[in-house]
Structures are given as C-alpha cells and as structure tokens.
Amino acid sequence: MTTRPTDVRRAQLTEGLGAVRARIAEACRSAGRDPAEVGLTVVTKYFPASDVALLAELGVRDVGENKHQEAADKRPAVAQLRGADDLRWHFIGGLQSNKAAAVARWADVVESVDRTKLVSRLATGAAERDAPLDVLVQVSLDAPGAQGRAGADPDDVPALTAAIAGAESLRLRGVMGVAPLGEDPAEAFARLAEVAEAVRRDHPGATWVSAGMSGDLEQAVAAGATHVRVGSAVLGPRPVIK
Ligand SMILES: *Cc1c(COP(=O)(O)O)cnc(C)c1O
C-alpha cells in the first residue's frame, strides 16, 4: 500500500492542531478559564487551499489570511474542494484603503482596522452583504514613540470604535493586537486588555480580544484573549513566496 501525500499532510495537521489545542487547554487551566471561551483561528497565509480544506475536515472553523488577492483566490478554491464553504474567513493583514471594499466582500471578519479612513470603505463593500461584517480594531501595542507594527494608537481607539459602531453594515466585535518583538508579551497583552475594557464600556457587545500567536498564545490566554491566531505551530514553517 502506498501512502498518499494528502494522508501525510493530514497526519501533520492533525498533530499540529492537537498540540495547539492542548496548549490552549493548558493555558486556560492555568488561568482558571473555560477553554470554550478561547477560539482558535488557524492562520493559513502562504499555505495552499488543500491545507485549508484538510483543516476544515479536522474541525477548524476559523481561518486567517493577510493578503487580499491570495485570500480572494483561496476562498473559492477551498469551497470547490469541499463542495461547501462553511469556514469563517478572518482578514488579519495590513489593509490598504483602496482594497478595503474588496476585502469586505469575501471576508467574514476584518481584524486589522486601524484608521478611520478604512471605515467608510469597508462599510461600502459590506453593504452588499447579507449580514453585517464583523470588525475588530487593531491596537498598536508598541511603546509610545516606537517605530512599530500596524495598529491604532490607544488614544485614537474611541473615535475609531465610534465610527465603526455608526456604520450600519459593520458590527464592532472588539480589539486585536500583536505583541511587539523584544518585549515581554504579557505586558503588551495587559495593555491590550485595558483598551479592550475601555471599548466594552462604550460598546458592551464588543467582547472579542484577538491576541496571541504560535510563540505567545499562553500569555494572551492569561491576559483574557477570546481568540488566538496560530499559524506555524499548526501548519509548520511558512513556505517562502517568491
Ligand atoms: C502570521 C500572523 C499570525 C500567525 O503567526 P504564527 O507565528 O505563525 O502563529 C498571527 N497574527 C498575525 C497578525 C499574523 O500576521
């Protein structure tokens, strides 16, 4: 009997998923939290549609992508492989203003809204949907003044959340953050938790906190993350895109 490549890959993904689910469960146990409170979004950027289809077969419900064109192509390819598209697709990448409306047409959740200019463009794209588009505000967790990654300055978050809440085709679900390199992720996630709490005071339905990746999901769960975004710990090292 020969072993088919799909079987090898399925076994790898089963092992990766099992290991990550065990880490989430252990982090929840340490934090005194119910594992049902922490959702897993598997970050499938750079990986083929066939991997996404296998993950769906293995019970994954949420996947994350960071490039508009890659995801816009991958989503129909996955639906074709499975004969259905029952996944929730999260956009987690840097969002260009001129792509925002297009992203709003295929994504189910946009996690990386970091400036007001994006809101009306997302709302325009989302107006064509049957249901509102779920949106998170990406908060910068860099030290003030640091040359950092994407994300809204915490001081700008109230204006941004107000703009999203005022858009009929968008639904504000909460906040997202990426811990800066070279800093204790626990401190960064503690700052995100403070911002999340302030957002909930103004918008009680905005309860999602998306934080934690392969290297720091434990610290994120300890700080109250409701969604972790994990790529390489499930799928292996990302292929190099030339
Ligand atoms: C790529 C990416 C992840 C997943 O990173 P891993 O270290 O592979 O788990 C999570 N969040 C964002 C915003 C990403 O771009």
XYZ file of N, CA and C and ligand atoms in Angstrom:
741
model
N 0.836 -1.198 0.000
C 0.000 0.000 0.000
C 0.872 1.249 0.000
N 0.533 2.218 -0.815
C 1.299 3.470 -0.818
C 0.598 4.493 0.064
N 1.394 5.388 0.593
C 0.836 6.471 1.396
C 0.668 7.692 0.507
N -0.526 8.210 0.432
C -0.752 9.376 -0.427
C -0.276 10.649 0.283
N 0.197 11.645 -0.501
C 0.665 12.896 0.102
C -0.397 13.544 0.984
N -1.661 13.429 0.581
C -2.732 14.028 1.388
C -2.788 13.403 2.776
N -2.534 12.064 2.824
C -2.581 11.394 4.125
C -1.443 11.866 5.021
N -0.272 12.090 4.403
C 0.874 12.583 5.171
C 0.549 13.966 5.728
N 0.021 14.820 4.864
C -0.291 16.189 5.303
C -1.399 16.176 6.358
N -2.407 15.324 6.155
C -3.489 15.254 7.146
C -2.927 14.861 8.513
N -1.987 13.916 8.508
C -1.385 13.475 9.775
C -0.599 14.611 10.427
N 0.141 15.385 9.587
C 0.897 16.527 10.144
C -0.049 17.553 10.764
N -1.116 17.872 10.044
C -2.039 18.903 10.529
C -2.787 18.412 11.765
N -3.106 17.125 11.794
C -3.782 16.560 12.968
C -2.890 16.715 14.198
N -1.594 16.429 14.005
C -0.654 16.533 15.117
C -0.489 17.985 15.563
N -0.333 18.902 14.590
C -0.166 20.317 14.924
C -1.379 20.877 15.641
N -2.548 20.527 15.122
C -3.774 21.016 15.748
C -3.934 20.476 17.157
N -3.630 19.188 17.311
C -3.753 18.567 18.629
C -2.838 19.248 19.636
N -1.602 19.541 19.191
C -0.639 20.172 20.092
C -1.108 21.575 20.482
N -1.628 22.329 19.510
C -2.067 23.702 19.810
C -3.321 23.688 20.690
N -4.223 22.768 20.405
C -5.422 22.690 21.265
C -5.039 22.314 22.689
N -4.042 21.444 22.830
C -3.583 21.066 24.174
C -2.945 22.266 24.875
N -2.182 23.082 24.121
C -1.570 24.276 24.735
C -2.654 25.245 25.196
N -3.683 25.437 24.353
C -4.770 26.356 24.740
C -5.472 25.832 25.995
N -5.730 24.520 26.020
C -6.426 23.933 27.176
C -5.597 24.107 28.443
N -4.284 23.885 28.328
C -3.404 24.017 29.493
C -3.318 25.476 29.952
N -3.243 26.402 28.963
C -3.196 27.826 29.323
C -4.485 28.233 30.025
N -5.609 27.700 29.577
C -6.888 28.009 30.217
C -6.926 27.444 31.633
N -6.404 26.229 31.777
C -6.397 25.607 33.103
C -5.573 26.464 34.071
N -4.397 26.882 33.619
C -3.542 27.728 34.471
C -4.217 29.041 34.821
N -4.998 29.581 33.895
C -5.619 30.894 34.101
C -6.997 30.777 34.742
N -7.429 29.553 34.999
C -8.760 29.357 35.572
C -9.870 29.752 34.608
N -9.617 29.548 33.323
C -10.624 29.895 32.315
C -11.184 28.637 31.656
N -12.375 28.761 31.110
C -13.023 27.676 30.387
C -12.488 27.688 28.949
N -11.923 26.575 28.460
C -11.393 26.541 27.087
C -12.439 26.934 26.038
N -13.705 26.785 26.349
C -14.746 27.168 25.390
C -14.768 28.681 25.154
N -14.100 29.444 26.047
C -14.043 30.911 25.881
C -12.972 31.346 24.886
N -12.120 30.420 24.450
C -10.989 30.810 23.599
C -11.096 30.122 22.239
N -11.351 30.905 21.222
C -11.459 30.374 19.867
C -10.098 30.319 19.189
N -9.933 29.330 18.312
C -8.682 29.186 17.560
C -8.917 29.574 16.103
N -8.188 30.591 15.654
C -8.171 30.942 14.233
C -6.845 30.437 13.675
N -6.910 29.530 12.733
C -5.681 28.990 12.149
C -5.265 29.885 10.983
N -4.053 30.429 11.090
C -3.559 31.377 10.079
C -2.956 30.594 8.917
N -3.638 30.643 7.776
C -3.299 29.798 6.624
C -2.580 30.564 5.518
N -2.189 31.812 5.803
C -1.469 32.606 4.800
C -0.272 31.835 4.257
N -0.060 31.922 2.945
C 1.032 31.263 2.201
C 0.796 29.762 1.989
N -0.148 29.162 2.704
C -0.408 27.729 2.540
C -1.542 27.521 1.535
N -1.521 26.367 0.845
C -2.471 26.166 -0.249
C -3.907 25.891 0.217
N -4.826 26.030 -0.715
C -6.243 25.743 -0.458
C -6.430 24.316 0.046
N -5.587 23.393 -0.435
C -5.734 21.994 0.005
C -5.521 21.859 1.510
N -4.595 22.656 2.071
C -4.401 22.631 3.530
C -5.635 23.180 4.256
N -6.218 24.228 3.716
C -7.408 24.804 4.364
C -8.546 23.785 4.349
N -8.683 23.075 3.217
C -9.740 22.057 3.129
C -9.507 20.948 4.157
N -8.243 20.518 4.322
C -7.943 19.488 5.324
C -8.250 19.987 6.735
N -7.880 21.241 7.003
C -8.147 21.804 8.338
C -9.650 21.821 8.622
N -10.424 22.185 7.615
C -11.887 22.208 7.798
C -12.394 20.803 8.118
N -11.815 19.808 7.415
C -12.185 18.413 7.677
C -11.861 18.024 9.117
N -10.792 18.612 9.646
C -10.336 18.288 11.004
C -11.034 19.140 12.067
N -12.044 19.899 11.656
C -12.866 20.604 12.635
C -12.538 22.071 12.829
N -11.590 22.607 12.061
C -11.290 24.038 12.170
C -12.453 24.832 11.584
N -12.865 25.867 12.263
C -13.995 26.678 11.808
C -13.555 28.075 11.361
N -12.411 28.550 11.864
C -11.956 29.908 11.577
C -10.553 29.855 10.974
N -10.362 30.577 9.860
C -9.033 30.673 9.269
C -8.683 32.144 9.053
N -7.370 32.449 9.071
C -6.907 33.826 8.943
C -5.987 33.987 7.745
N -6.148 35.093 7.036
C -5.337 35.404 5.855
C -4.897 36.861 5.949
N -3.723 37.171 5.333
C -3.244 38.550 5.471
C -3.036 39.281 4.142
N -3.397 38.633 3.025
C -3.273 39.324 1.742
C -4.594 39.218 0.984
N -5.057 40.345 0.486
C -6.358 40.355 -0.190
C -6.420 39.378 -1.341
N -5.480 39.489 -2.291
C -5.620 38.680 -3.508
C -5.472 37.185 -3.222
N -4.506 36.858 -2.358
C -4.313 35.438 -2.015
C -5.595 34.848 -1.432
N -6.211 35.563 -0.527
C -7.409 35.036 0.135
C -8.620 35.024 -0.792
N -8.728 36.080 -1.622
C -9.864 36.148 -2.543
C -9.816 34.989 -3.536
N -8.608 34.522 -3.873
C -8.467 33.359 -4.760
C -8.673 32.047 -3.990
N -8.183 32.019 -2.742
C -8.181 30.758 -1.990
C -9.585 30.366 -1.537
N -10.374 31.361 -1.193
C -11.693 31.027 -0.642
C -12.538 30.210 -1.621
N -12.703 30.647 -2.892
C -13.478 29.811 -3.821
C -12.809 28.467 -4.113
N -11.464 28.428 -4.084
C -10.763 27.155 -4.332
C -11.065 26.154 -3.217
N -11.142 26.633 -1.985
C -11.471 25.751 -0.856
C -12.915 25.275 -0.967
N -13.808 26.186 -1.332
C -15.230 25.824 -1.462
C -15.397 24.734 -2.515
N -14.596 24.825 -3.579
C -14.681 23.832 -4.644
C -14.183 22.462 -4.161
N -13.089 22.456 -3.401
C -12.548 21.200 -2.881
C -13.513 20.531 -1.918
N -14.223 21.340 -1.153
C -15.090 20.779 -0.116
C -16.540 20.646 -0.558
N -16.885 21.278 -1.658
C -18.282 21.292 -2.070
C -19.116 22.205 -1.193
N -18.452 22.970 -0.355
C -19.171 23.879 0.546
C -18.149 24.846 1.122
N -18.619 25.953 1.616
C -17.736 26.856 2.343
C -18.378 27.183 3.681
N -17.983 26.399 4.667
C -18.573 26.571 5.991
C -17.557 27.164 6.957
N -16.514 27.814 6.413
C -15.492 28.417 7.260
C -15.770 29.894 7.473
N -15.207 30.418 8.542
C -15.254 31.859 8.780
C -13.861 32.407 8.471
N -13.789 33.324 7.482
C -12.504 33.837 6.995
C -12.194 35.180 7.650
N -11.048 35.227 8.333
C -10.609 36.447 9.026
C -9.512 37.124 8.204
N -9.648 38.406 7.979
C -8.551 39.164 7.385
C -7.751 39.786 8.515
N -6.430 39.460 8.574
C -5.610 39.898 9.712
C -4.426 40.737 9.276
N -4.358 41.118 8.000
C -3.172 41.795 7.479
C -3.334 43.296 7.396
N -2.257 43.947 7.024
C -2.310 45.376 6.790
C -3.291 45.662 5.668
N -4.175 46.623 5.895
C -5.262 46.868 4.949
C -5.028 48.179 4.226
N -4.896 48.093 2.889
C -4.772 49.304 2.078
C -6.167 49.873 1.844
N -6.256 51.208 1.858
C -7.567 51.840 1.687
C -8.242 51.409 0.388
N -7.436 51.308 -0.671
C -8.052 51.003 -1.970
C -8.452 49.538 -2.126
N -8.116 48.697 -1.126
C -8.524 47.282 -1.165
C -9.639 46.998 -0.164
N -9.959 47.972 0.687
C -10.846 47.680 1.822
C -12.224 47.200 1.369
N -12.803 47.856 0.365
C -14.140 47.455 -0.075
C -14.113 46.036 -0.634
N -13.032 45.700 -1.348
C -12.925 44.358 -1.932
C -12.774 43.298 -0.833
N -11.998 43.600 0.199
C -11.844 42.658 1.316
C -13.189 42.428 2.004
N -13.977 43.498 2.115
C -15.276 43.394 2.791
C -16.231 42.465 2.042
N -15.926 42.165 0.794
C -16.819 41.289 0.019
C -16.549 39.814 0.281
N -15.295 39.429 0.595
C -15.048 37.998 0.817
C -14.810 37.649 2.290
N -14.364 38.602 3.089
C -14.024 38.278 4.481
C -15.285 38.204 5.338
N -15.214 37.391 6.393
C -16.302 37.361 7.380
C -15.968 38.231 8.582
N -14.677 38.372 8.853
C -14.205 39.193 9.969
C -12.982 39.972 9.470
N -12.942 41.263 9.698
C -11.745 42.052 9.402
C -11.175 42.506 10.744
N -9.958 41.984 11.066
C -9.400 42.200 12.412
C -8.463 43.393 12.480
N -8.120 43.977 11.322
C -6.993 44.911 11.275
C -7.415 46.331 10.904
N -8.537 46.786 11.437
C -8.977 48.154 11.158
C -8.234 49.087 12.110
N -7.387 49.960 11.545
C -6.537 50.776 12.408
C -6.602 52.267 12.102
N -7.508 52.661 11.183
C -7.666 54.099 10.944
C -9.051 54.387 10.390
N -9.537 55.584 10.675
C -10.923 55.938 10.363
C -11.199 55.890 8.871
N -10.197 56.221 8.080
C -10.377 56.222 6.627
C -10.893 54.888 6.080
N -10.528 53.795 6.756
C -10.940 52.472 6.283
C -12.421 52.206 6.515
N -13.009 52.903 7.475
C -14.347 52.522 7.935
C -15.389 52.711 6.839
N -15.398 53.875 6.174
C -16.424 54.102 5.154
C -16.192 53.179 3.964
N -14.933 52.875 3.674
C -14.654 51.985 2.532
C -15.082 50.561 2.828
N -14.809 50.088 4.038
C -15.291 48.758 4.430
C -16.812 48.725 4.417
N -17.414 49.803 4.930
C -18.885 49.848 5.009
C -19.500 49.783 3.622
N -18.870 50.436 2.649
C -19.383 50.398 1.276
C -19.335 48.979 0.728
N -18.203 48.291 0.904
C -18.087 46.909 0.434
C -19.059 46.001 1.172
N -19.204 46.221 2.472
C -20.037 45.341 3.297
C -21.529 45.553 3.048
N -21.893 46.696 2.486
C -23.312 46.981 2.251
C -23.928 45.977 1.282
N -23.084 45.325 0.481
C -23.595 44.347 -0.488
C -23.796 42.971 0.141
N -23.419 42.812 1.398
C -23.514 41.505 2.049
C -24.897 41.288 2.634
N -25.202 40.010 2.953
C -26.489 39.689 3.585
C -26.477 40.079 5.060
N -25.306 39.962 5.685
C -25.200 40.220 7.126
C -24.081 41.221 7.351
N -24.106 41.941 8.461
C -23.026 42.892 8.733
C -21.666 42.191 8.782
N -20.649 42.944 8.446
C -19.268 42.448 8.505
C -18.739 42.653 9.926
N -18.205 41.591 10.521
C -17.606 41.696 11.856
C -16.250 42.377 11.754
N -16.012 43.324 12.653
C -14.819 44.158 12.574
C -14.155 44.258 13.951
N -12.819 44.150 13.961
C -12.038 44.417 15.170
C -11.126 45.604 14.902
N -10.854 46.354 15.945
C -9.881 47.441 15.847
C -8.510 46.890 16.239
N -7.545 47.039 15.331
C -6.186 46.630 15.684
C -5.527 47.748 16.470
N -5.082 47.399 17.671
C -4.484 48.369 18.584
C -2.977 48.200 18.569
N -2.248 49.285 18.420
C -0.796 49.219 18.499
C -0.381 48.940 19.943
N 0.457 47.918 20.118
C 0.939 47.591 21.457
C 2.390 47.999 21.640
N 2.891 48.787 20.693
C 4.265 49.266 20.801
C 4.369 50.330 21.874
N 5.575 50.432 22.445
C 5.822 51.508 23.401
C 5.592 52.837 22.685
N 5.083 53.848 23.402
C 4.817 55.132 22.752
C 6.063 55.654 22.032
N 5.890 56.089 20.793
C 7.009 56.621 20.035
C 7.828 55.578 19.300
N 7.583 54.296 19.580
C 8.383 53.253 18.938
C 8.018 53.144 17.464
N 9.023 52.776 16.693
C 8.822 52.541 15.264
C 8.230 51.151 15.162
N 6.921 51.059 14.978
C 6.353 49.741 15.213
C 5.491 49.186 14.118
N 4.754 48.195 14.517
C 3.866 47.500 13.604
C 2.579 48.295 13.446
N 1.695 47.738 12.659
C 0.416 48.406 12.413
C -0.406 48.467 13.693
N -1.430 49.292 13.670
C -2.332 49.358 14.803
C -2.619 50.793 15.172
N -3.823 51.031 15.669
C -4.205 52.365 16.101
C -3.553 52.683 17.435
N -3.151 53.923 17.598
C -2.689 54.388 18.899
C -3.863 54.251 19.887
N -3.620 53.742 21.102
C -4.740 53.568 22.050
C -5.581 54.841 22.223
N -4.946 56.027 22.134
C -5.701 57.274 22.280
C -6.711 57.487 21.151
N -6.454 56.882 20.002
C -7.336 57.070 18.845
C -8.452 56.031 18.772
N -8.414 55.050 19.670
C -9.373 53.946 19.579
C -10.826 54.396 19.797
N -11.119 55.285 20.754
C -12.528 55.659 20.938
C -13.179 56.259 19.685
N -12.450 57.110 18.965
C -13.021 57.696 17.746
C -13.248 56.624 16.682
N -12.308 55.689 16.619
C -12.405 54.625 15.617
C -13.577 53.688 15.926
N -13.718 53.298 17.171
C -14.828 52.397 17.521
C -16.168 53.102 17.329
N -16.213 54.400 17.600
C -17.468 55.139 17.393
C -17.841 55.160 15.916
N -16.836 55.356 15.051
C -17.108 55.377 13.606
C -17.627 54.020 13.136
N -17.029 52.935 13.642
C -17.462 51.588 13.232
C -18.884 51.327 13.736
N -19.125 51.684 15.003
C -20.457 51.443 15.573
C -21.533 52.220 14.818
N -21.136 53.330 14.211
C -22.093 54.142 13.465
C -22.341 53.673 12.043
N -21.609 52.655 11.594
C -21.774 52.160 10.221
C -22.724 50.963 10.223
N -23.803 51.095 9.464
C -24.867 50.088 9.508
C -24.404 48.707 9.033
N -23.501 48.663 8.071
C -23.103 47.372 7.502
C -21.934 46.731 8.247
N -21.464 47.389 9.321
C -20.359 46.840 10.115
C -20.843 46.519 11.518
N -20.227 45.496 12.123
C -20.533 45.172 13.514
C -19.229 45.150 14.306
N -19.101 46.082 15.234
C -17.896 46.164 16.066
C -17.876 44.992 17.036
N -16.839 44.121 16.943
C -16.782 42.945 17.811
C -15.737 43.069 18.899
N -14.750 43.984 18.743
C -13.737 44.086 19.791
C -12.406 44.567 19.254
N -11.321 44.030 19.821
C -9.977 44.523 19.505
C -9.034 43.367 19.151
N -7.964 43.742 18.473
C -6.914 42.787 18.100
C -5.564 43.421 18.377
N -4.573 42.599 18.726
C -3.236 43.132 18.932
C -2.165 42.098 18.648
N -0.992 42.605 18.276
C 0.197 41.774 18.049
C 1.266 42.266 19.020
N 1.806 41.372 19.824
C 2.836 41.779 20.780
C 4.101 42.180 20.032
N 4.701 43.323 20.386
C 5.929 43.737 19.698
C 7.075 42.780 20.003
N 7.973 42.657 19.040
C 9.157 41.826 19.252
C 10.034 42.466 20.327
N 10.702 41.639 21.088
C 11.672 42.148 22.040
C 11.072 42.727 23.308
N 9.783 42.488 23.534
C 9.178 42.944 24.777
C 8.446 41.762 25.396
N 8.262 41.782 26.696
C 7.509 40.727 27.355
C 6.065 40.765 26.833
N 5.618 39.681 26.146
C 4.254 39.720 25.592
C 3.184 39.907 26.669
N 3.454 39.443 27.882
C 2.455 39.586 28.945
C 2.138 41.059 29.200
N 3.192 41.914 29.134
C 2.955 43.348 29.365
C 2.166 43.965 28.221
N 2.503 43.562 26.992
C 1.783 44.082 25.832
C 0.306 43.655 25.885
N 0.059 42.389 26.231
C -1.320 41.908 26.260
C -2.099 42.518 27.427
N -1.397 42.882 28.492
C -2.076 43.572 29.597
C -2.561 44.946 29.140
N -1.750 45.626 28.316
C -2.189 46.928 27.776
C -3.392 46.743 26.845
N -3.360 45.672 26.048
C -4.491 45.407 25.159
C -5.765 45.145 25.976
N -5.616 44.423 27.086
C -6.776 44.122 27.935
C -7.392 45.408 28.491
N -6.538 46.379 28.815
C -7.068 47.669 29.305
C -7.854 48.389 28.222
N -7.304 48.406 27.021
C -8.009 49.050 25.903
C -9.337 48.321 25.650
N -9.283 46.984 25.693
C -10.493 46.186 25.442
C -11.575 46.520 26.461
N -11.159 46.697 27.714
C -12.136 47.019 28.767
C -12.777 48.385 28.522
N -11.957 49.345 28.110
C -12.481 50.685 27.814
C -13.454 50.630 26.636
N -13.133 49.825 25.638
C -14.028 49.685 24.473
C -15.364 49.079 24.920
N -15.310 48.084 25.802
C -16.554 47.442 26.274
C -17.425 48.388 27.083
N -16.803 49.366 27.750
C -17.626 50.333 28.496
C -18.505 51.131 27.541
N -17.944 51.520 26.379
C -18.715 52.276 25.388
C -19.589 51.375 24.519
N -19.125 50.142 24.284
C -19.789 49.237 23.339
C -19.856 47.850 23.981
N -20.865 47.590 24.802
C -20.896 46.343 25.584
C -20.865 45.068 24.734
N -21.277 45.153 23.467
C -21.258 43.950 22.626
C -19.891 43.633 22.044
N -18.938 44.547 22.217
C -17.620 44.367 21.585
C -16.705 43.579 22.514
N -16.929 42.274 22.594
C -16.299 41.455 23.635
C -15.089 40.653 23.163
N -14.760 40.717 21.866
C -13.678 39.870 21.380
C -12.317 40.518 21.638
N -11.369 39.703 22.072
C -9.976 40.137 22.185
C -9.129 39.114 21.430
N -8.659 39.506 20.244
C -7.854 38.612 19.411
C -6.392 38.894 19.682
N -5.716 37.937 20.327
C -4.315 38.140 20.713
C -3.650 36.786 20.859
N -2.347 36.760 20.589
C -1.611 35.513 20.784
C -1.402 34.784 19.477
N -0.145 34.362 19.247
C 0.226 33.631 18.054
C 0.973 32.361 18.510
N 1.678 31.721 17.579
C 2.347 30.454 17.942
C 3.272 30.614 19.146
N 3.974 31.764 19.223
C 5.000 31.918 20.248
C 4.514 32.469 21.571
N 3.297 33.027 21.597
C 2.878 33.711 22.833
C 1.404 33.504 23.173
N 0.836 32.404 22.708
C -0.596 32.213 22.981
C -0.889 32.032 24.466
N 0.061 31.442 25.211
C -0.177 31.246 26.654
C -0.354 32.585 27.371
N 0.547 33.553 27.054
C 0.462 34.865 27.694
C -0.840 35.575 27.306
N -1.269 35.374 26.045
C -2.506 36.011 25.584
C -3.720 35.438 26.312
N -3.743 34.114 26.467
C -4.874 33.491 27.176
C -4.894 33.967 28.630
N -3.722 34.060 29.234
C -3.657 34.533 30.625
C -4.191 35.952 30.750
N -4.018 36.765 29.683
C -4.453 38.166 29.727
C -5.890 38.334 29.233
N -6.574 37.229 28.920
C -8.003 37.336 28.604
C -8.374 37.239 27.133
N -7.451 36.784 26.276
C -7.793 36.660 24.852
C -9.004 35.747 24.664
N -9.886 36.139 23.745
C -11.017 35.280 23.383
C -10.761 34.551 22.072
N -9.753 35.012 21.318
C -9.370 34.371 20.063
C -7.851 34.400 19.965
N -7.242 33.250 19.656
C -5.818 33.240 19.346
C -5.668 32.952 17.849
N -4.604 33.528 17.257
C -4.363 33.370 15.816
C -3.068 32.592 15.636
N -3.169 31.325 15.253
C -1.982 30.479 15.248
C -1.729 29.909 13.856
N -0.524 30.146 13.344
C -0.146 29.644 12.031
C 0.854 28.508 12.109
N 2.134 28.871 12.300
C 3.199 27.875 12.146
C 3.113 26.719 13.136
N 2.592 26.924 14.325
C 2.502 25.809 15.275
C 1.504 24.744 14.811
N 0.594 25.115 13.914
C -0.325 24.122 13.352
C 0.203 23.584 12.026
N 0.642 24.505 11.146
C 0.912 24.147 9.751
C 2.383 23.872 9.458
N 3.278 24.233 10.374
C 4.708 24.144 10.105
C 5.211 25.473 9.580
N 6.536 25.536 9.288
C 7.097 26.801 8.800
C 6.433 27.224 7.492
N 6.202 28.542 7.353
C 5.537 29.026 6.139
C 6.429 28.858 4.916
N 5.818 28.433 3.777
C 6.604 28.367 2.545
C 7.073 29.760 2.151
N 8.213 29.833 1.506
C 8.727 31.122 1.043
C 8.014 31.468 -0.250
N 7.433 32.668 -0.303
C 6.755 33.119 -1.522
C 7.745 33.946 -2.328
N 7.958 33.535 -3.593
C 8.913 34.277 -4.418
C 8.182 35.297 -5.281
C 1.103 35.445 10.574
C 0.280 36.011 11.658
C -0.108 35.208 12.760
C 0.339 33.770 12.961
O 1.701 33.731 13.252
P 2.425 32.378 13.764
O 3.606 32.856 14.492
O 2.736 31.581 12.547
O 1.455 31.668 14.634
C -0.943 35.793 13.709
N -1.357 37.067 13.605
C -0.993 37.859 12.581
C -1.479 39.265 12.533
C -0.157 37.360 11.579
O 0.202 38.150 10.562
